[in-house]
Amino acid sequence: MKVARNIIPSLGQETRPFAWKDKIGYAFGDLSNCWLLGLVNTFITIYYVTVLGIDGVWVGSLLFGAKIFDAFVDLFVGKLADMAKLTPEGRFRPWIRKAKWFFCAIVIVMFLPFIHTLPMTWRMVFAFITYVGYDIGYSTMIVPYGSMIAAITSDPVEHTSLSTSRSVGSAISGGLTGFFIPMVVYSTVNGQQVASAMNFFFVAIVCAGLAFAGYNVTYKLTTERVQVEPKENITFAQMLSGIGKNRALLILIIADVFIVVNQILAGTANTFLFTTYFENKSALAIALLFTYGTVAVLAPFAKWLTARFGKKETSIAALFFSAALYVVMDLAHFTNPWVYLVFMFVATAGAGIFNLMVWAFIADTADYHQIVTGRREDGTIYGLNSFSRKIGQAIAGLIGGSMLTMIGYIASTTGGAKQTTQVVNRIYDLANLLPAVILASAGIILLFYPLNRKKSEEMAKEIEKINANES
């Protein structure tokens, strides 16, 4: 196994060895990301529909269009990151230092408390502009951050520790936002749960402040040790040609789209499920905690599962199991929210296992890319994966807003609209059958992923030989 050097070859600088500081610093990166993502990705549809009173179909179209546009920004940022000039502070860390200002600020602006008093046209314009700004801010942060894992160290074992640290960091802040935000933004008016514009604004300020502080920790504690000047200026046509040869990446991207769609729709559907069907805000807080909490619970077992069965094999089995359990939950039609939560915790494990391993999947596809193209393009590979996730988020926004309208949900600026029994039951079906179909589809797609355990082990040896010959 090749150990990461403590010399930056192109700059001639000596750096400290890889240590716990890098793991903590990298964990704080996604800890910070998910303070903001936990607020926006889970609650923005609820905010637009129930606070701003925007029609669900329009909200779905807005989210879809904005995400499609921003998905291409990810590719652009990934390319810029790969071609960025090497500096003493690294290639990717400067992005984090600069991008944090706009990213944190735009999240606060999205939830300005007086917007719901404006005419509907201006509410819609404001929602579109700020949401596009949010997506651009996220791209300039997440693509360099995700690509930085390969620059911190070249040791694959240390890659795994960084990936685990990232997953734990995201689970902590994602779980806390899911648990506490519903308790803060909702209040009871005439016996119904009503979202407050001012409370959303205060929550946005707190989340942005925590994220800003966390990004500073990431910048201070991480060190980029592996810095290599690009061998050539890769044209766009060459990039597309290389991507087309990377079958592992293309299949992973498709599967990842389904997983992201499920993750976002689960947060949205569960919010309506527990506030409208179960009418239990406390259970909602725990349900949103499960979405991230299962990742933290499964983290200690990820390495063993990968070594024993393989990433592909483990993920497929988990996804099919979860899909089947969601069907059982729908047929049971639980009326007790606490019984439902027990089944839900187990069901979320399928997507949780995949989310825990996805960064390792991406690392494998980057190695595969080097084998089939002869080029190392970590920023581009990560940018393309982020591109796919944005497409998934766009699809989720389109489905989330449109499905609410299709099942007959009545939008309201005060949250006081009374839903019919038929609509309430449809919300229950939506919260269970949608993830069942999506997770099963992702499992089927992964059946065609070429890198099983045996192939991955063979590829790792080949990469080691390639890097040894080039050093």
CSV table of C-alpha atoms in Angstrom, one decimal:
chain,number,residue,atom,x,y,z
A,1,MET,CA,0.0,0.0,0.0
A,2,LYS,CA,1.3,3.4,-0.9
A,3,VAL,CA,1.6,5.9,1.9
A,4,ALA,CA,0.9,9.5,1.3
A,5,ARG,CA,4.0,11.6,1.2
A,6,ASN,CA,4.5,14.6,3.5
A,7,ILE,CA,6.1,16.7,0.7
A,8,ILE,CA,4.0,18.6,-1.8
A,9,PRO,CA,6.1,17.8,-4.9
A,10,SER,CA,5.1,20.8,-7.1
A,11,LEU,CA,5.6,23.3,-4.3
A,12,GLY,CA,8.5,21.7,-2.5
A,13,GLN,CA,6.8,22.3,0.9
A,14,GLU,CA,6.9,19.9,3.9
A,15,THR,CA,3.6,19.2,5.6
A,16,ARG,CA,2.6,17.5,8.8
A,17,PRO,CA,1.7,13.8,8.6
A,18,PHE,CA,-2.0,12.8,8.2
A,19,ALA,CA,-3.6,12.8,11.6
A,20,TRP,CA,-6.8,13.1,13.6
A,21,LYS,CA,-6.9,16.9,12.8
A,22,ASP,CA,-7.7,16.0,9.2
A,23,LYS,CA,-10.4,13.6,10.2
A,24,ILE,CA,-12.1,16.1,12.5
A,25,GLY,CA,-11.6,19.0,10.0
A,26,TYR,CA,-13.1,17.0,7.2
A,27,ALA,CA,-16.0,15.9,9.4
A,28,PHE,CA,-16.8,19.5,10.1
A,29,GLY,CA,-17.1,20.2,6.4
A,30,ASP,CA,-20.2,18.0,6.0
A,31,LEU,CA,-21.3,18.9,9.5
A,32,SER,CA,-21.5,22.5,8.2
A,33,ASN,CA,-23.1,21.5,4.9
A,34,CYS,CA,-25.9,19.7,6.6
A,35,TRP,CA,-26.8,22.6,8.9
A,36,LEU,CA,-27.9,24.3,5.7
A,37,LEU,CA,-29.0,21.2,3.7
A,38,GLY,CA,-31.1,19.9,6.6
A,39,LEU,CA,-33.0,23.2,6.6
A,40,VAL,CA,-33.4,23.8,2.9
A,41,ASN,CA,-33.7,20.4,1.3
A,42,THR,CA,-36.2,19.1,3.9
A,43,PHE,CA,-38.3,22.2,4.6
A,44,ILE,CA,-38.2,24.4,1.6
A,45,THR,CA,-41.3,22.8,0.0
A,46,ILE,CA,-43.2,23.1,3.2
A,47,TYR,CA,-42.0,26.7,3.5
A,48,TYR,CA,-43.0,27.7,0.0
A,49,VAL,CA,-46.4,26.0,0.2
A,50,THR,CA,-47.5,26.7,3.8
A,51,VAL,CA,-45.8,30.0,4.6
A,52,LEU,CA,-45.6,31.7,1.2
A,53,GLY,CA,-48.8,30.0,-0.1
A,54,ILE,CA,-47.3,29.2,-3.5
A,55,ASP,CA,-49.1,26.5,-5.5
A,56,GLY,CA,-47.5,23.1,-5.2
A,57,VAL,CA,-47.2,22.5,-8.9
A,58,TRP,CA,-45.4,25.8,-9.4
A,59,VAL,CA,-43.1,25.0,-6.5
A,60,GLY,CA,-42.2,21.7,-8.1
A,61,SER,CA,-41.5,23.4,-11.4
A,62,LEU,CA,-39.3,26.0,-9.7
A,63,LEU,CA,-37.2,23.4,-7.9
A,64,PHE,CA,-36.9,21.3,-11.0
A,65,GLY,CA,-35.8,24.1,-13.3
A,66,ALA,CA,-33.4,25.6,-10.8
A,67,LYS,CA,-31.7,22.3,-10.1
A,68,ILE,CA,-31.3,21.4,-13.8
A,69,PHE,CA,-29.5,24.8,-14.3
A,70,ASP,CA,-27.3,24.4,-11.3
A,71,ALA,CA,-26.4,20.8,-12.1
A,72,PHE,CA,-24.4,22.2,-15.0
A,73,VAL,CA,-22.7,24.6,-12.5
A,74,ASP,CA,-21.4,21.5,-10.7
A,75,LEU,CA,-19.6,20.3,-13.8
A,76,PHE,CA,-18.2,23.8,-14.4
A,77,VAL,CA,-16.9,24.1,-10.8
A,78,GLY,CA,-15.4,20.6,-10.9
A,79,LYS,CA,-13.5,21.5,-14.1
A,80,LEU,CA,-12.3,24.8,-12.5
A,81,ALA,CA,-11.2,23.0,-9.4
A,82,ASP,CA,-9.2,20.5,-11.4
A,83,MET,CA,-7.5,23.3,-13.3
A,84,ALA,CA,-7.0,25.6,-10.3
A,85,LYS,CA,-3.5,26.9,-9.7
A,86,LEU,CA,-1.6,25.1,-6.9
A,87,THR,CA,-1.0,27.4,-3.9
A,88,PRO,CA,0.7,26.9,-0.5
A,89,GLU,CA,-2.8,26.4,1.1
A,90,GLY,CA,-3.8,23.8,-1.5
A,91,ARG,CA,-6.0,23.7,-4.6
A,92,PHE,CA,-9.4,23.1,-2.8
A,93,ARG,CA,-9.2,24.8,0.6
A,94,PRO,CA,-9.2,28.3,-0.9
A,95,TRP,CA,-12.7,27.5,-2.3
A,96,ILE,CA,-14.0,26.7,1.2
A,97,ARG,CA,-12.5,29.9,2.6
A,98,LYS,CA,-14.2,32.1,0.0
A,99,ALA,CA,-17.4,30.3,-0.7
A,100,LYS,CA,-18.7,30.1,2.9
A,101,TRP,CA,-19.6,33.8,2.9
A,102,PHE,CA,-22.1,33.7,0.0
A,103,PHE,CA,-23.4,30.2,0.8
A,104,CYS,CA,-24.3,31.1,4.4
A,105,ALA,CA,-25.7,34.5,3.6
A,106,ILE,CA,-28.1,33.3,0.8
A,107,VAL,CA,-29.7,30.7,3.2
A,108,ILE,CA,-30.6,33.5,5.6
A,109,VAL,CA,-32.0,35.7,2.7
A,110,MET,CA,-34.2,32.8,1.5
A,111,PHE,CA,-36.2,32.9,4.7
A,112,LEU,CA,-36.6,36.7,5.2
A,113,PRO,CA,-39.8,37.0,7.3
A,114,PHE,CA,-41.7,39.6,5.4
A,115,ILE,CA,-41.8,37.9,2.0
A,116,HIS,CA,-45.1,36.3,2.6
A,117,THR,CA,-46.7,39.7,2.8
A,118,LEU,CA,-45.7,40.6,-0.8
A,119,PRO,CA,-47.9,40.1,-3.8
A,120,MET,CA,-47.8,36.5,-5.1
A,121,THR,CA,-45.8,37.4,-8.2
A,122,TRP,CA,-43.0,38.9,-6.2
A,123,ARG,CA,-43.1,35.9,-3.8
A,124,MET,CA,-42.6,33.6,-6.8
A,125,VAL,CA,-39.8,35.8,-8.3
A,126,PHE,CA,-38.0,36.0,-4.9
A,127,ALA,CA,-38.3,32.2,-4.4
A,128,PHE,CA,-36.8,31.5,-7.8
A,129,ILE,CA,-33.8,34.0,-7.5
A,130,THR,CA,-32.8,33.0,-4.0
A,131,TYR,CA,-33.2,29.2,-4.7
A,132,VAL,CA,-30.9,29.5,-7.8
A,133,GLY,CA,-28.5,31.5,-5.7
A,134,TYR,CA,-28.6,28.8,-3.0
A,135,ASP,CA,-27.8,26.0,-5.5
A,136,ILE,CA,-24.9,28.0,-7.0
A,137,GLY,CA,-23.5,28.6,-3.5
A,138,TYR,CA,-23.8,25.0,-2.7
A,139,SER,CA,-21.9,24.0,-5.8
A,140,THR,CA,-19.0,26.3,-5.1
A,141,MET,CA,-18.7,24.7,-1.7
A,142,ILE,CA,-19.5,21.0,-2.1
A,143,VAL,CA,-17.6,20.2,-5.2
A,144,PRO,CA,-14.2,21.4,-4.0
A,145,TYR,CA,-14.9,20.0,-0.5
A,146,GLY,CA,-15.8,16.6,-1.9
A,147,SER,CA,-12.8,16.5,-4.3
A,148,MET,CA,-10.4,17.5,-1.4
A,149,ILE,CA,-10.5,14.0,0.0
A,150,ALA,CA,-8.0,12.8,-2.6
A,151,ALA,CA,-5.7,15.8,-1.9
A,152,ILE,CA,-5.6,15.3,1.8
A,153,THR,CA,-4.0,11.8,1.5
A,154,SER,CA,-3.3,9.2,-1.2
A,155,ASP,CA,-3.6,6.3,1.3
A,156,PRO,CA,-6.9,4.3,0.5
A,157,VAL,CA,-7.2,3.3,4.2
A,158,GLU,CA,-7.1,7.0,5.2
A,159,HIS,CA,-9.6,7.7,2.4
A,160,THR,CA,-12.0,5.3,4.2
A,161,SER,CA,-11.5,7.1,7.5
A,162,LEU,CA,-12.2,10.5,5.9
A,163,SER,CA,-15.3,9.1,4.2
A,164,THR,CA,-16.6,7.8,7.5
A,165,SER,CA,-15.8,11.0,9.3
A,166,ARG,CA,-17.8,12.9,6.6
A,167,SER,CA,-20.8,10.6,7.0
A,168,VAL,CA,-20.8,11.0,10.8
A,169,GLY,CA,-20.5,14.8,10.5
A,170,SER,CA,-23.5,14.9,8.1
A,171,ALA,CA,-25.5,12.6,10.3
A,172,ILE,CA,-25.0,14.7,13.4
A,173,SER,CA,-26.1,18.1,11.9
A,174,GLY,CA,-28.7,16.5,9.6
A,175,GLY,CA,-30.2,14.6,12.6
A,176,LEU,CA,-30.2,17.6,14.8
A,177,THR,CA,-31.9,19.8,12.2
A,178,GLY,CA,-34.5,17.2,11.6
A,179,PHE,CA,-35.1,16.8,15.3
A,180,PHE,CA,-35.2,20.4,16.4
A,181,ILE,CA,-36.5,22.4,13.4
A,182,PRO,CA,-40.0,21.0,13.5
A,183,MET,CA,-40.2,21.8,17.2
A,184,VAL,CA,-39.3,25.4,16.5
A,185,VAL,CA,-41.0,26.4,13.2
A,186,TYR,CA,-44.4,24.9,14.0
A,187,SER,CA,-46.9,26.2,16.4
A,188,THR,CA,-50.4,25.1,17.2
A,189,VAL,CA,-53.3,27.4,16.0
A,190,ASN,CA,-56.9,26.3,16.5
A,191,GLY,CA,-55.7,22.7,17.1
A,192,GLN,CA,-53.6,22.6,13.9
A,193,GLN,CA,-49.8,22.7,13.2
A,194,VAL,CA,-48.9,26.1,11.6
A,195,ALA,CA,-45.5,27.1,10.2
A,196,SER,CA,-44.2,30.5,11.3
A,197,ALA,CA,-42.3,32.8,8.9
A,198,MET,CA,-40.4,34.5,11.7
A,199,ASN,CA,-39.4,31.2,13.3
A,200,PHE,CA,-38.1,29.9,10.0
A,201,PHE,CA,-36.0,33.1,9.7
A,202,PHE,CA,-34.5,32.7,13.2
A,203,VAL,CA,-33.7,29.0,12.4
A,204,ALA,CA,-31.9,30.1,9.2
A,205,ILE,CA,-29.7,32.5,11.1
A,206,VAL,CA,-28.7,29.8,13.6
A,207,CYS,CA,-28.0,27.2,10.9
A,208,ALA,CA,-26.0,29.6,8.8
A,209,GLY,CA,-23.9,30.7,11.9
A,210,LEU,CA,-23.1,27.1,12.8
A,211,ALA,CA,-22.2,26.3,9.3
A,212,PHE,CA,-19.9,29.4,9.0
A,213,ALA,CA,-18.0,28.4,12.1
A,214,GLY,CA,-17.7,24.8,11.0
A,215,TYR,CA,-16.2,25.8,7.6
A,216,ASN,CA,-13.5,27.7,9.5
A,217,VAL,CA,-12.7,24.5,11.4
A,218,THR,CA,-12.4,22.6,8.1
A,219,TYR,CA,-10.1,25.1,6.6
A,220,LYS,CA,-7.9,25.3,9.7
A,221,LEU,CA,-7.5,21.6,10.5
A,222,THR,CA,-7.2,20.0,7.0
A,223,THR,CA,-4.0,19.9,4.9
A,224,GLU,CA,-3.7,19.1,1.2
A,225,ARG,CA,-0.7,16.8,0.8
A,226,VAL,CA,-1.3,15.4,-2.7
A,227,GLN,CA,-1.0,18.2,-5.3
A,228,VAL,CA,-0.3,17.4,-8.9
A,229,GLU,CA,-0.3,19.8,-11.8
A,230,PRO,CA,-2.6,18.7,-14.6
A,231,LYS,CA,-0.7,16.9,-17.4
A,232,GLU,CA,-2.7,18.6,-20.1
A,233,ASN,CA,-5.5,20.9,-20.8
A,234,ILE,CA,-8.4,18.4,-21.2
A,235,THR,CA,-11.0,19.6,-23.7
A,236,PHE,CA,-14.7,19.3,-23.1
A,237,ALA,CA,-14.9,16.6,-25.8
A,238,GLN,CA,-12.1,14.6,-24.2
A,239,MET,CA,-13.9,14.9,-20.9
A,240,LEU,CA,-17.2,13.6,-22.3
A,241,SER,CA,-15.3,10.8,-24.1
A,242,GLY,CA,-13.7,9.7,-20.9
A,243,ILE,CA,-17.0,9.8,-19.0
A,244,GLY,CA,-18.6,7.7,-21.7
A,245,LYS,CA,-16.0,5.0,-21.1
A,246,ASN,CA,-16.6,4.9,-17.4
A,247,ARG,CA,-19.5,2.5,-17.2
A,248,ALA,CA,-19.1,2.2,-13.4
A,249,LEU,CA,-19.6,6.0,-13.0
A,250,LEU,CA,-22.6,6.2,-15.3
A,251,ILE,CA,-24.4,3.4,-13.5
A,252,LEU,CA,-23.6,4.8,-10.1
A,253,ILE,CA,-24.9,8.2,-11.2
A,254,ILE,CA,-28.3,6.7,-12.2
A,255,ALA,CA,-28.6,4.8,-8.9
A,256,ASP,CA,-27.5,7.9,-6.9
A,257,VAL,CA,-30.3,9.9,-8.6
A,258,PHE,CA,-32.9,7.5,-7.3
A,259,ILE,CA,-31.3,7.5,-3.8
A,260,VAL,CA,-31.3,11.3,-3.6
A,261,VAL,CA,-34.9,11.5,-4.8
A,262,ASN,CA,-35.9,9.1,-2.1
A,263,GLN,CA,-33.9,11.0,0.6
A,264,ILE,CA,-35.5,14.4,-0.1
A,265,LEU,CA,-39.0,13.0,-0.7
A,266,ALA,CA,-38.8,11.1,2.5
A,267,GLY,CA,-38.1,14.2,4.5
A,268,THR,CA,-40.9,16.1,2.8
A,269,ALA,CA,-43.5,13.3,2.8
A,270,ASN,CA,-42.7,12.5,6.5
A,271,THR,CA,-43.3,16.1,7.4
A,272,PHE,CA,-46.8,16.0,5.9
A,273,LEU,CA,-47.4,12.4,7.2
A,274,PHE,CA,-46.7,13.2,10.8
A,275,THR,CA,-48.4,16.6,10.9
A,276,THR,CA,-51.4,15.7,8.8
A,277,TYR,CA,-52.0,11.9,9.2
A,278,PHE,CA,-50.6,11.2,12.6
A,279,GLU,CA,-50.9,14.8,13.9
A,280,ASN,CA,-47.9,14.3,16.1
A,281,LYS,CA,-45.1,16.9,16.0
A,282,SER,CA,-42.9,15.0,18.4
A,283,ALA,CA,-43.0,11.9,16.3
A,284,LEU,CA,-42.1,14.0,13.3
A,285,ALA,CA,-38.9,15.2,15.0
A,286,ILE,CA,-37.9,11.6,15.7
A,287,ALA,CA,-38.7,10.5,12.2
A,288,LEU,CA,-36.5,13.2,10.6
A,289,LEU,CA,-33.8,12.2,13.1
A,290,PHE,CA,-34.0,8.6,11.7
A,291,THR,CA,-33.2,9.8,8.2
A,292,TYR,CA,-29.7,10.7,9.4
A,293,GLY,CA,-29.4,8.7,12.6
A,294,THR,CA,-29.3,5.3,10.8
A,295,VAL,CA,-26.1,6.4,9.0
A,296,ALA,CA,-24.4,7.0,12.4
A,297,VAL,CA,-25.7,3.7,13.7
A,298,LEU,CA,-24.4,1.8,10.7
A,299,ALA,CA,-21.0,3.6,10.4
A,300,PRO,CA,-19.1,1.1,12.7
A,301,PHE,CA,-20.2,-1.8,10.5
A,302,ALA,CA,-19.5,-0.3,7.0
A,303,LYS,CA,-15.9,-1.5,6.8
A,304,TRP,CA,-16.8,-5.1,7.9
A,305,LEU,CA,-19.7,-5.3,5.5
A,306,THR,CA,-17.6,-4.1,2.6
A,307,ALA,CA,-14.8,-6.5,3.4
A,308,ARG,CA,-17.1,-9.5,3.9
A,309,PHE,CA,-19.6,-9.0,1.1
A,310,GLY,CA,-18.5,-6.0,-1.0
A,311,LYS,CA,-20.1,-2.5,-1.4
A,312,LYS,CA,-22.2,-3.5,-4.4
A,313,GLU,CA,-23.5,-6.7,-2.9
A,314,THR,CA,-24.3,-5.1,0.5
A,315,SER,CA,-26.1,-2.1,-1.0
A,316,ILE,CA,-28.3,-4.1,-3.3
A,317,ALA,CA,-29.4,-6.4,-0.5
A,318,ALA,CA,-30.2,-3.5,1.8
A,319,LEU,CA,-32.1,-1.6,-0.8
A,320,PHE,CA,-34.4,-4.6,-1.7
A,321,PHE,CA,-35.0,-5.3,2.0
A,322,SER,CA,-36.0,-1.7,2.7
A,323,ALA,CA,-38.3,-1.6,-0.4
A,324,ALA,CA,-40.1,-4.7,0.8
A,325,LEU,CA,-40.5,-3.4,4.3
A,326,TYR,CA,-42.1,-0.1,3.0
A,327,VAL,CA,-44.7,-2.2,1.2
A,328,VAL,CA,-45.5,-4.1,4.4
A,329,MET,CA,-45.8,-0.7,6.2
A,330,ASP,CA,-48.3,0.6,3.7
A,331,LEU,CA,-50.4,-2.6,3.8
A,332,ALA,CA,-50.4,-2.5,7.6
A,333,HIS,CA,-51.7,1.1,7.5
A,334,PHE,CA,-50.5,1.9,11.1
A,335,THR,CA,-52.4,4.5,13.1
A,336,ASN,CA,-50.0,4.6,16.0
A,337,PRO,CA,-47.0,6.9,15.2
A,338,TRP,CA,-44.7,5.2,17.6
A,339,VAL,CA,-45.3,1.7,16.2
A,340,TYR,CA,-44.8,3.2,12.7
A,341,LEU,CA,-41.5,4.7,13.8
A,342,VAL,CA,-40.1,1.3,14.8
A,343,PHE,CA,-40.7,0.0,11.3
A,344,MET,CA,-39.5,3.2,9.7
A,345,PHE,CA,-36.1,3.1,11.5
A,346,VAL,CA,-35.4,-0.4,10.0
A,347,ALA,CA,-36.7,0.6,6.6
A,348,THR,CA,-34.4,3.7,6.3
A,349,ALA,CA,-31.3,1.4,6.8
A,350,GLY,CA,-31.3,0.4,3.2
A,351,ALA,CA,-30.7,3.9,1.8
A,352,GLY,CA,-28.6,4.6,4.9
A,353,ILE,CA,-26.1,1.9,4.0
A,354,PHE,CA,-25.8,3.2,0.4
A,355,ASN,CA,-25.3,6.8,1.6
A,356,LEU,CA,-22.6,5.6,4.0
A,357,MET,CA,-20.7,3.9,1.2
A,358,VAL,CA,-21.4,6.3,-1.7
A,359,TRP,CA,-18.1,8.3,-1.2
A,360,ALA,CA,-16.2,5.0,-1.4
A,361,PHE,CA,-18.2,4.1,-4.6
A,362,ILE,CA,-17.1,7.5,-6.1
A,363,ALA,CA,-13.5,6.8,-5.2
A,364,ASP,CA,-13.8,3.4,-6.9
A,365,THR,CA,-15.2,5.1,-10.1
A,366,ALA,CA,-12.3,7.6,-10.0
A,367,ASP,CA,-9.8,4.7,-10.0
A,368,TYR,CA,-11.8,3.0,-12.7
A,369,HIS,CA,-11.7,6.3,-14.7
A,370,GLN,CA,-7.9,6.4,-14.4
A,371,ILE,CA,-7.7,2.8,-15.7
A,372,VAL,CA,-9.9,3.3,-18.8
A,373,THR,CA,-8.8,6.9,-19.7
A,374,GLY,CA,-5.2,7.2,-18.2
A,375,ARG,CA,-6.2,10.4,-16.5
A,376,ARG,CA,-6.9,11.3,-12.9
A,377,GLU,CA,-9.8,13.8,-12.8
A,378,ASP,CA,-11.1,13.8,-9.2
A,379,GLY,CA,-12.7,17.2,-9.4
A,380,THR,CA,-14.5,16.4,-12.6
A,381,ILE,CA,-15.7,13.0,-11.3
A,382,TYR,CA,-17.0,14.5,-8.1
A,383,GLY,CA,-18.6,17.4,-10.1
A,384,LEU,CA,-20.4,14.9,-12.3
A,385,ASN,CA,-21.6,13.0,-9.3
A,386,SER,CA,-22.8,16.2,-7.7
A,387,PHE,CA,-24.4,17.0,-11.1
A,388,SER,CA,-26.4,13.8,-10.8
A,389,ARG,CA,-27.4,14.6,-7.3
A,390,LYS,CA,-28.7,18.0,-8.4
A,391,ILE,CA,-30.8,16.2,-11.1
A,392,GLY,CA,-32.1,14.0,-8.4
A,393,GLN,CA,-33.0,17.0,-6.2
A,394,ALA,CA,-34.7,18.6,-9.2
A,395,ILE,CA,-36.8,15.5,-9.8
A,396,ALA,CA,-37.6,15.3,-6.1
A,397,GLY,CA,-38.8,18.9,-6.1
A,398,LEU,CA,-40.9,18.3,-9.1
A,399,ILE,CA,-42.5,15.2,-7.7
A,400,GLY,CA,-42.9,16.6,-4.2
A,401,GLY,CA,-44.8,19.7,-5.1
A,402,SER,CA,-46.8,18.1,-7.9
A,403,MET,CA,-47.7,15.0,-5.9
A,404,LEU,CA,-49.2,17.1,-3.2
A,405,THR,CA,-51.4,18.8,-5.7
A,406,MET,CA,-52.3,15.6,-7.5
A,407,ILE,CA,-53.5,13.9,-4.2
A,408,GLY,CA,-55.7,16.9,-3.5
A,409,TYR,CA,-53.7,18.7,-0.8
A,410,ILE,CA,-54.9,22.2,-0.2
A,411,ALA,CA,-52.1,24.8,0.1
A,412,SER,CA,-52.6,27.7,2.6
A,413,THR,CA,-50.6,30.7,3.7
A,414,THR,CA,-51.7,30.1,7.3
A,415,GLY,CA,-51.6,26.3,7.4
A,416,GLY,CA,-55.2,26.2,8.5
A,417,ALA,CA,-56.7,24.4,5.5
A,418,LYS,CA,-58.6,21.3,6.5
A,419,GLN,CA,-57.6,18.2,4.5
A,420,THR,CA,-60.2,15.5,3.6
A,421,THR,CA,-59.9,12.0,5.0
A,422,GLN,CA,-59.2,10.8,1.5
A,423,VAL,CA,-56.3,13.2,1.1
A,424,VAL,CA,-54.9,12.2,4.5
A,425,ASN,CA,-54.9,8.5,3.6
A,426,ARG,CA,-53.2,9.3,0.3
A,427,ILE,CA,-50.5,11.1,2.2
A,428,TYR,CA,-49.9,7.8,4.1
A,429,ASP,CA,-49.7,5.8,0.9
A,430,LEU,CA,-47.4,8.4,-0.7
A,431,ALA,CA,-45.0,8.3,2.3
A,432,ASN,CA,-44.6,4.5,2.0
A,433,LEU,CA,-45.1,3.4,-1.6
A,434,LEU,CA,-42.9,6.1,-3.1
A,435,PRO,CA,-39.8,5.0,-1.2
A,436,ALA,CA,-40.7,1.3,-1.9
A,437,VAL,CA,-40.6,1.9,-5.7
A,438,ILE,CA,-37.6,4.2,-5.7
A,439,LEU,CA,-35.4,2.0,-3.5
A,440,ALA,CA,-36.3,-1.1,-5.5
A,441,SER,CA,-35.4,0.7,-8.7
A,442,ALA,CA,-32.0,1.8,-7.3
A,443,GLY,CA,-31.3,-1.8,-6.3
A,444,ILE,CA,-32.1,-3.1,-9.8
A,445,ILE,CA,-29.8,-0.5,-11.4
A,446,LEU,CA,-26.9,-1.4,-9.1
A,447,LEU,CA,-27.2,-5.0,-10.4
A,448,PHE,CA,-25.5,-3.7,-13.6
A,449,TYR,CA,-22.7,-1.9,-11.7
A,450,PRO,CA,-19.5,-3.6,-12.9
A,451,LEU,CA,-17.3,-3.3,-9.8
A,452,ASN,CA,-18.2,-6.2,-7.5
A,453,ARG,CA,-16.0,-7.2,-4.6
A,454,LYS,CA,-13.6,-9.3,-6.7
A,455,LYS,CA,-13.3,-6.7,-9.5
A,456,SER,CA,-12.7,-3.9,-7.0
A,457,GLU,CA,-9.8,-5.9,-5.4
A,458,GLU,CA,-8.3,-6.5,-8.8
A,459,MET,CA,-8.7,-2.8,-9.7
A,460,ALA,CA,-7.0,-1.7,-6.5
A,461,LYS,CA,-3.9,-3.8,-7.3
A,462,GLU,CA,-3.8,-2.4,-10.9
A,463,ILE,CA,-4.0,1.2,-9.7
A,464,GLU,CA,-1.2,0.5,-7.3
A,465,LYS,CA,1.0,-0.7,-10.1
A,466,ILE,CA,0.1,2.3,-12.3
A,467,ASN,CA,0.9,4.8,-9.6
A,468,ALA,CA,4.1,3.0,-8.7
A,469,ASN,CA,5.3,3.2,-12.4
A,470,GLU,CA,4.5,6.9,-12.5
A,471,SER,CA,6.2,7.8,-9.3
